[in-house]
Short mmCIF file of C-alpha atoms and ligand atoms in Angstrom, two decimals:
data_model
loop_
_atom_site.label_atom_id
_atom_site.label_comp_id
_atom_site.label_asym_id
_atom_site.label_seq_id
_atom_site.Cartn_x
_atom_site.Cartn_y
_atom_site.Cartn_z
CA UNK A 198 77.30 111.71 99.58
CA UNK A 199 79.61 113.28 96.77
CA UNK A 200 82.95 112.09 97.35
CA UNK A 201 86.52 112.71 95.70
CA UNK A 202 88.09 109.71 93.43
CA UNK A 203 90.06 107.53 95.59
CA UNK A 204 93.30 108.40 93.43
CA UNK A 205 95.46 105.45 94.43
CA UNK A 206 92.60 102.77 94.32
CA UNK A 207 91.81 103.84 90.79
CA UNK A 208 95.57 103.62 89.59
CA UNK A 209 95.94 100.33 91.50
CA UNK A 210 93.39 98.45 89.69
CA UNK A 211 94.54 99.57 86.30
CA UNK A 212 97.59 97.49 86.81
CA UNK A 213 97.49 95.11 90.02
CA UNK A 214 96.07 92.29 88.25
CA UNK A 215 98.57 92.54 85.01
CA UNK A 216 101.94 93.27 86.06
CA UNK A 217 104.57 90.69 87.20
CA UNK A 218 106.51 92.69 89.85
CA UNK A 219 104.12 94.32 92.06
CA UNK A 220 106.23 95.90 94.74
CA UNK A 221 103.85 98.69 95.41
CA UNK A 222 101.69 96.62 97.37
CA UNK A 223 100.47 97.68 100.87
CA UNK A 224 100.16 94.38 102.56
CA UNK A 225 102.26 91.05 102.89
CA UNK A 226 102.54 88.17 100.55
CA UNK A 227 98.85 86.54 100.88
CA UNK A 228 98.49 83.15 102.85
CA UNK A 229 96.51 80.44 101.20
CA UNK A 230 94.08 78.32 103.36
CA UNK A 231 96.46 75.69 103.10
CA UNK A 232 99.01 77.74 104.70
CA UNK A 233 96.47 78.37 107.51
CA UNK A 234 96.18 74.66 107.97
CA UNK A 235 99.70 74.07 108.03
CA UNK A 236 99.91 76.28 111.05
CA UNK A 237 97.85 73.53 113.20
CA UNK A 238 99.12 70.39 114.64
CA UNK A 239 99.21 67.57 111.89
CA UNK A 240 96.74 65.36 113.80
CA UNK A 241 94.10 68.23 113.76
CA UNK A 242 94.15 69.55 110.11
CA UNK A 243 91.83 66.94 108.65
CA UNK A 244 89.31 67.63 111.33
CA UNK A 245 89.55 71.41 110.80
CA UNK A 246 89.29 71.07 106.94
CA UNK A 247 86.12 68.86 107.26
CA UNK A 248 84.76 71.38 109.56
CA UNK A 249 85.28 74.21 106.97
CA UNK A 250 84.12 72.09 104.11
CA UNK A 251 80.79 71.12 105.96
CA UNK A 252 80.04 74.45 107.23
CA UNK A 253 76.47 75.52 106.39
CA UNK A 254 76.86 78.66 104.26
CA UNK A 255 74.09 80.77 105.92
CA UNK A 256 74.16 84.25 107.64
CA UNK A 257 76.82 84.54 110.08
CA UNK A 258 76.67 85.97 113.72
CA UNK A 259 75.92 89.79 112.60
CA UNK A 260 78.52 91.49 114.56
CA UNK A 261 81.28 88.71 113.79
CA UNK A 262 81.32 85.41 115.61
CA UNK A 263 81.55 85.64 119.35
CA UNK A 264 84.88 83.37 119.09
CA UNK A 265 86.51 85.84 116.63
CA UNK A 266 85.54 88.91 118.71
CA UNK A 267 86.72 87.25 122.04
CA UNK A 268 90.11 86.31 120.55
CA UNK A 269 90.46 89.93 119.20
CA UNK A 270 89.32 91.58 122.32
CA UNK A 271 91.94 89.71 124.16
CA UNK A 272 94.72 91.70 122.17
CA UNK A 273 93.52 94.93 123.80
CA UNK A 274 93.27 95.93 127.36
CA UNK A 275 90.00 96.05 129.28
CA UNK A 276 88.11 94.68 126.22
CA UNK A 277 85.31 91.94 125.91
CA UNK A 278 83.53 90.84 122.87
CA UNK A 279 80.93 93.75 123.13
CA UNK A 280 83.92 96.05 122.54
CA UNK A 281 84.58 94.55 118.98
CA UNK A 282 82.51 94.79 115.70
CA UNK A 283 83.81 92.90 112.74
CA UNK A 284 83.82 94.75 109.57
CA UNK A 285 84.35 94.24 106.01
CA UNK A 286 87.97 95.18 106.25
CA UNK A 287 89.48 98.46 108.04
CA UNK A 288 87.94 100.54 105.18
CA UNK A 289 84.38 99.58 106.33
CA UNK A 290 85.47 99.99 110.05
CA UNK A 291 86.72 103.80 109.14
CA UNK A 292 83.76 104.38 107.12
CA UNK A 293 81.31 103.32 109.65
CA UNK A 294 83.23 105.40 112.33
CA UNK A 295 83.45 108.46 110.44
CA UNK A 296 79.63 108.30 109.64
CA UNK A 297 78.75 107.58 113.26
CA UNK A 298 80.78 110.08 114.80
CA UNK A 299 80.99 113.22 112.61
CA UNK A 300 78.24 115.67 111.39
CA UNK A 301 78.59 118.33 108.70
CA UNK A 302 80.70 121.25 109.86
CA UNK A 303 82.68 119.48 112.67
CA UNK A 304 86.46 120.14 112.85
CA UNK A 305 88.53 117.09 112.21
CA UNK A 306 92.38 117.00 112.13
CA UNK A 307 93.69 113.99 110.02
CA UNK A 308 97.13 112.68 109.28
CA UNK A 309 98.69 113.56 105.62
CA UNK A 310 99.83 112.05 103.42
CA UNK A 311 97.62 109.06 104.06
CA UNK A 312 95.24 106.15 102.99
CA UNK A 313 92.98 108.80 101.16
CA UNK A 314 89.86 107.57 103.17
CA UNK A 315 91.34 109.14 106.41
CA UNK A 316 90.60 112.54 105.05
CA UNK A 317 88.55 112.26 102.01
CA UNK A 318 85.54 110.51 103.87
CA UNK A 319 85.22 113.36 106.66
CA UNK A 320 85.33 115.97 103.94
CA UNK A 321 82.53 114.16 101.81
CA UNK A 322 80.56 114.27 105.18
CA UNK A 323 81.00 117.93 105.09
CA UNK A 324 83.48 118.09 107.95
CA UNK A 325 86.29 120.95 107.99
CA UNK A 326 89.62 118.75 107.94
CA UNK A 327 92.79 120.12 108.81
CA UNK A 328 95.82 118.08 107.59
CA UNK A 329 98.67 117.00 109.93
CA UNK A 330 101.38 116.87 107.64
CA UNK A 331 104.35 114.63 107.59
CA UNK A 332 107.23 116.29 105.63
CA UNK A 333 110.37 114.55 103.88
CA UNK A 334 112.55 117.45 105.23
CA UNK A 335 111.54 116.26 108.67
CA UNK A 336 112.31 112.69 108.03
CA UNK A 337 108.53 111.97 107.99
CA UNK A 338 108.43 112.20 111.38
CA UNK A 339 105.25 113.23 113.53
CA UNK A 340 105.53 116.78 114.75
CA UNK A 341 103.28 116.80 117.82
CA UNK A 342 103.87 120.51 118.31
CA UNK A 343 102.14 121.09 115.05
CA UNK A 344 99.32 118.82 115.93
CA UNK A 345 98.94 120.82 118.97
CA UNK A 346 98.58 124.08 116.86
CA UNK A 347 95.89 122.30 114.57
CA UNK A 348 93.54 121.07 117.38
CA UNK A 349 90.82 123.51 118.50
CA UNK A 350 87.93 123.65 120.91
CA UNK A 351 85.79 122.81 117.82
CA UNK A 352 87.72 119.38 116.91
CA UNK A 353 85.58 116.33 117.25
CA UNK A 354 88.21 113.75 115.97
CA UNK A 355 91.81 113.42 115.48
CA UNK A 356 92.59 110.76 112.78
CA UNK A 357 96.08 109.00 113.09
CA UNK A 358 97.74 106.20 111.43
CA UNK A 359 100.75 104.15 112.83
CA UNK A 360 102.54 102.52 111.44
CA UNK A 361 101.85 105.08 108.42
CA UNK A 362 100.92 104.34 105.10
CA UNK A 363 102.96 105.32 103.05
CA UNK A 364 105.90 106.61 104.89
CA UNK A 365 106.53 103.87 107.61
CA UNK A 366 106.57 106.43 110.46
CA UNK A 367 105.55 105.45 113.82
CA UNK A 368 104.14 107.17 116.83
CA UNK A 369 105.80 106.41 120.13
CA UNK A 370 104.10 105.64 123.32
CA UNK A 371 104.64 109.15 124.65
CA UNK A 372 103.22 110.67 121.41
CA UNK A 373 100.22 108.40 121.70
CA UNK A 374 99.39 109.46 125.03
CA UNK A 375 100.22 113.06 124.12
CA UNK A 376 97.58 112.79 121.56
CA UNK A 377 95.10 111.27 123.52
CA UNK A 378 95.42 113.89 126.27
CA UNK A 379 95.00 116.56 123.53
CA UNK A 380 91.82 115.20 122.52
CA UNK A 381 90.39 114.57 125.76
CA UNK A 382 91.24 118.18 126.65
CA UNK A 383 88.97 119.51 123.82
CA UNK A 384 86.32 116.74 124.21
CA UNK A 385 87.34 114.97 120.92
CA UNK A 386 88.02 111.30 120.19
CA UNK A 387 90.87 109.87 118.48
CA UNK A 388 90.47 107.15 115.67
CA UNK A 389 93.76 105.08 115.37
CA UNK A 390 93.87 103.36 112.02
CA UNK A 391 96.11 100.71 113.38
CA UNK A 392 95.96 98.49 109.89
CA UNK A 393 99.80 97.73 110.32
CA UNK A 394 99.91 96.52 113.71
CA UNK A 395 102.08 93.71 114.38
CA UNK A 396 104.34 94.63 111.60
CA UNK A 397 107.63 95.55 113.23
CA UNK A 398 110.69 96.16 111.12
CA UNK A 399 114.29 95.01 112.11
CA UNK A 400 116.05 98.09 113.39
CA UNK A 401 112.69 100.00 113.45
CA UNK A 402 110.86 101.37 116.42
CA UNK A 403 108.53 99.59 119.07
CA UNK A 404 104.83 99.33 118.93
CA UNK A 405 102.85 102.10 121.19
CA UNK A 406 99.86 100.61 122.95
CA UNK A 407 96.61 100.68 120.58
CA UNK A 408 94.55 103.73 120.89
CA UNK A 409 91.65 102.05 122.38
CA UNK A 410 94.00 101.10 125.74
CA UNK A 411 94.41 104.92 126.38
CA UNK A 412 90.59 105.33 127.63
CA UNK A 413 87.00 105.95 126.26
CA UNK A 414 87.80 108.50 123.95
CA UNK A 415 90.30 106.14 122.02
CA UNK A 416 89.28 103.82 119.13
CA UNK A 417 91.31 101.31 117.36
CA UNK A 418 90.86 100.02 113.96
CA UNK A 419 92.57 96.86 112.79
CA UNK A 420 92.56 94.44 109.80
CA UNK A 421 93.57 90.86 108.68
CA UNK A 422 94.58 92.31 105.55
CA UNK A 423 98.12 93.60 106.45
CA UNK A 424 99.59 91.87 109.23
CA UNK A 425 98.03 88.44 108.47
CA UNK A 426 98.52 88.55 104.60
CA UNK A 427 94.82 87.93 104.22
CA UNK A 428 93.36 90.78 102.33
CA UNK A 429 90.96 88.67 100.60
CA UNK A 430 89.10 87.58 103.67
CA UNK A 431 87.77 91.33 104.17
CA UNK A 432 88.03 90.94 107.89
CA UNK A 433 88.74 94.12 109.81
CA UNK A 434 87.22 95.50 113.10
CA UNK A 435 86.66 98.38 115.36
CA UNK A 436 87.88 98.15 118.94
CA UNK A 437 86.09 100.75 121.15
CA UNK A 438 83.32 101.38 123.87
CA UNK A 439 80.37 99.33 123.69
CA UNK A 440 78.07 102.06 123.01
CA UNK A 441 80.16 103.25 119.93
CA UNK A 442 80.29 99.70 118.76
CA UNK A 443 76.38 99.25 119.00
CA UNK A 444 75.98 102.36 116.91
CA UNK A 445 78.29 101.27 114.35
CA UNK A 446 76.83 98.20 114.19
CA UNK A 447 73.44 99.88 113.81
CA UNK A 448 74.75 101.60 110.74
CA UNK A 449 76.59 98.47 109.28
CA UNK A 450 73.08 96.80 109.24
CA UNK A 451 72.38 99.27 106.12
CA UNK A 452 75.81 98.51 104.46
CA UNK A 453 77.09 94.94 104.83
CA UNK A 454 75.02 93.35 107.50
CA UNK A 455 77.57 90.78 108.47
CA UNK A 456 80.75 89.13 107.72
CA UNK A 457 81.06 85.94 105.35
CA UNK A 458 80.77 83.01 107.64
CA UNK A 459 83.65 81.10 106.13
CA UNK A 460 85.61 84.08 106.29
CA UNK A 461 85.06 84.60 110.05
CA UNK A 462 85.88 80.99 110.50
CA UNK A 463 89.49 81.19 108.74
CA UNK A 464 89.86 84.64 110.41
CA UNK A 465 89.48 82.64 113.73
CA UNK A 466 92.32 80.15 112.71
CA UNK A 467 94.52 82.86 111.61
CA UNK A 468 94.14 85.05 114.87
CA UNK A 469 94.65 82.01 116.87
CA UNK A 470 98.01 81.19 115.25
CA UNK A 471 99.17 84.99 115.15
CA UNK A 472 102.59 84.41 116.47
CA UNK A 473 103.17 81.95 113.83
CA UNK A 474 101.89 84.25 111.07
CA UNK A 475 103.87 87.42 112.47
CA UNK A 476 107.15 85.22 112.40
CA UNK A 477 106.64 84.20 108.74
CA UNK A 478 106.03 88.03 107.78
CA UNK A 479 109.09 89.18 109.88
CA UNK A 480 111.17 86.83 107.66
CA UNK A 481 109.68 88.25 104.49
CA UNK A 482 110.08 91.84 105.77
CA UNK A 483 113.75 91.30 106.93
CA UNK A 484 114.75 89.72 103.57
CA UNK A 485 113.10 92.73 101.55
CA UNK A 486 114.45 95.36 103.67
CA UNK A 487 117.96 94.17 103.38
CA UNK A 488 117.54 93.71 99.61
CA UNK A 489 115.80 97.42 99.40
CA UNK A 490 118.86 98.78 101.62
CA UNK A 491 121.53 97.26 99.29
CA UNK A 492 119.69 98.55 96.17
CA UNK A 493 119.36 102.03 97.47
CA UNK A 494 123.16 102.19 98.31
CA UNK A 495 124.13 100.82 94.86
CA UNK A 496 121.93 103.26 93.11
CA UNK A 497 122.34 106.37 95.67
CA UNK A 498 123.11 108.68 92.86
CA UNK A 499 119.63 108.43 91.67
CA UNK A 500 117.21 106.97 94.38
CA UNK A 501 116.95 107.66 98.29
CA UNK A 502 114.50 106.77 101.02
CA UNK A 503 113.73 107.00 104.69
CA UNK A 504 113.58 103.21 105.80
CA UNK A 505 110.23 102.39 107.38
CA UNK A 506 110.28 102.57 111.24
CA UNK A 507 107.32 99.97 111.28
CA UNK A 508 104.92 98.41 108.89
CA UNK A 509 105.89 97.67 105.39
CA UNK A 510 105.73 101.10 103.30
CA UNK A 511 108.23 103.71 102.39
CA UNK A 512 108.37 106.71 99.84
CA UNK A 513 111.39 106.21 97.59
CA UNK A 514 112.71 109.67 96.20
CA UNK A 515 114.01 109.58 92.65
CA UNK A 516 116.24 112.22 91.14
CA UNK A 517 114.95 112.43 87.48
CA UNK A 518 112.89 115.17 86.06
CA UNK A 519 109.65 112.93 85.07
CA UNK A 520 106.24 113.16 86.95
CA UNK A 521 105.83 110.23 89.35
CA UNK A 522 102.50 109.37 87.42
CA UNK A 523 104.29 109.16 84.12
CA UNK A 524 107.07 107.09 85.64
CA UNK A 525 104.77 104.61 87.52
CA UNK A 526 102.81 104.21 84.21
CA UNK A 527 105.92 103.63 82.36
CA UNK A 528 107.07 101.26 84.84
CA UNK A 529 103.85 99.11 84.71
CA UNK A 530 103.43 99.23 81.12
CA UNK A 531 106.94 98.69 79.74
CA UNK A 532 108.78 96.91 82.71
CA UNK A 533 105.61 95.14 84.26
CA UNK A 534 106.72 96.90 87.89
CA UNK A 535 104.19 98.25 90.02
CA UNK A 536 105.32 101.15 92.17
CA UNK A 537 102.69 103.38 93.00
CA UNK A 538 102.97 107.28 91.98
CA UNK A 539 103.85 109.66 94.97
CA UNK A 540 101.31 112.02 93.30
CA UNK A 541 98.66 110.07 94.84
CA UNK A 542 99.80 111.17 98.18
CA UNK A 543 100.67 114.79 97.17
CA UNK A 544 104.34 113.92 96.80
CA UNK A 545 106.20 114.39 93.35
CA UNK A 546 109.25 112.71 92.41
CA UNK A 547 108.47 109.76 95.03
CA UNK A 548 107.06 106.12 94.39
CA UNK A 549 105.53 104.13 97.21
CA UNK A 550 107.33 101.07 97.59
CA UNK A 551 105.94 97.99 99.84
CA UNK A 552 108.44 95.50 101.31
CA UNK A 553 105.94 92.78 101.98
CA UNK A 554 106.11 91.17 98.41
CA UNK A 555 107.73 87.57 97.72
CA UNK A 556 111.36 88.46 98.02
CA UNK A 557 112.32 86.86 94.76
CA UNK A 558 109.71 89.01 93.02
CA UNK A 559 110.67 92.01 95.10
CA UNK A 560 114.40 91.83 93.98
CA UNK A 561 113.45 91.41 90.48
CA UNK A 562 111.12 94.26 90.76
CA UNK A 563 113.89 96.69 92.02
CA UNK A 564 116.36 95.51 89.37
CA UNK A 565 113.94 96.45 86.33
CA UNK A 566 113.21 99.68 88.26
CA UNK A 567 117.06 100.51 88.17
CA UNK A 568 116.75 99.60 84.40
CA UNK A 569 114.02 101.73 83.73
CA UNK A 570 115.86 104.75 85.37
CA UNK A 571 119.15 104.00 83.57
CA UNK A 572 117.29 104.12 80.38
CA UNK A 573 115.32 107.22 81.13
CA UNK A 574 118.69 108.65 81.83
CA UNK A 575 120.20 107.39 78.62
CA UNK A 576 117.02 108.77 76.76
CA UNK A 577 118.00 112.33 77.87
CA UNK A 578 115.80 112.80 80.90
CA UNK A 579 117.23 115.30 83.04
CA UNK A 580 118.87 114.77 86.41
CA UNK A 581 117.06 117.11 89.39
CA UNK A 582 119.64 119.17 91.34
C1 LIG B 650 95.98 102.86 106.36
C2 LIG B 650 95.08 101.70 105.75
N1 LIG B 650 93.78 101.77 106.44
C3 LIG B 650 92.87 100.84 105.91
C4 LIG B 650 93.02 100.14 104.91
C5 LIG B 650 92.03 99.30 104.37
O1 LIG B 650 92.56 97.87 104.46
P1 LIG B 650 91.39 96.72 104.44
O2 LIG B 650 90.24 97.30 104.19
O3 LIG B 650 92.11 95.78 103.50
O4 LIG B 650 91.51 96.10 105.73
C6 LIG B 650 94.35 100.37 104.25
C7 LIG B 650 94.85 99.57 103.02
O5 LIG B 650 95.68 99.72 102.34
C8 LIG B 650 95.35 101.10 104.84
O6 LIG B 650 96.52 101.32 104.22
#
């Protein structure tokens, strides 16, 4: 398989281990193992820790432990453990689904801009990919009429992502139902990348039910990376019909075989305490959202944004004549701030901002960004009209 470079991942790896103020991050401030233990009742902590320390690190249950799959299945309608496959993050879940569901020449409709995997992997398989575009002039809202124009009798798969990376857009319950009905009417399936599930935003939208709840043509992808702040566990999953799960599992035998045993056990702890984790995340998101809103207002002559309706990402527009990659590199190298270049998503004069970072780091990162923009102006960089 020949595949295009994953532009954002390449750029992130250049700087993410070196900068002090990473406010491009697509996830929430990570939890530690100790944080997970603190969610447990005090009298149980020692016993749980001891169990983890003494766990033989042999191979794990290949599709993911029955306990983890059962816990995750319970978060969907009419799902049991046979409807869940644990994967190496949502990225492997998507990869397995594309390679299981698609053949060269198939027609796919994928949301754009997007986490690049969602359209680059279908293209690499040889599919014809139509992009369902979110546009700034439309407030980055999903236009369902446009989707209807893109879907044809040949469409095999519709790929959606809600809440959306990188704009924070959300599909409503009515939207999700309409997309499902549209897919069913042409015999296609819908892959719902729900990596940002459970991450509601104050003043944002309510969550639509997961795509797998809509019926047999619906598939949901989830992960512990974003809503749980546990990207280092590399635990994601597919929720879908049992026969599709079996097919994806058969393909995964050739790729990663099984999840890490310790990671699976830590994932069980996290999912059991989901409400506590989500509560902790809401506090971070609320604080950073308030900070970003005040900062945008203070610098309204030069920056603007459409706040996220869900999840924790948004595109910030700046009003200076400097390409986004050049600005992002300058911020990283000279100001130790990471804001992802909009060009990685096809949007010039934009930077991607993540509101999941440690609030102190987040506020300092925005302050340094304002300083950089002021210094660029002082050095003669032209304002855009
Ligand atoms: C929309 C979306 N899907 C999937 C992923 C992959 O996440 P992970 O493999 O860490 O679960 C990401 C990561 O940024 C994402 O933003």
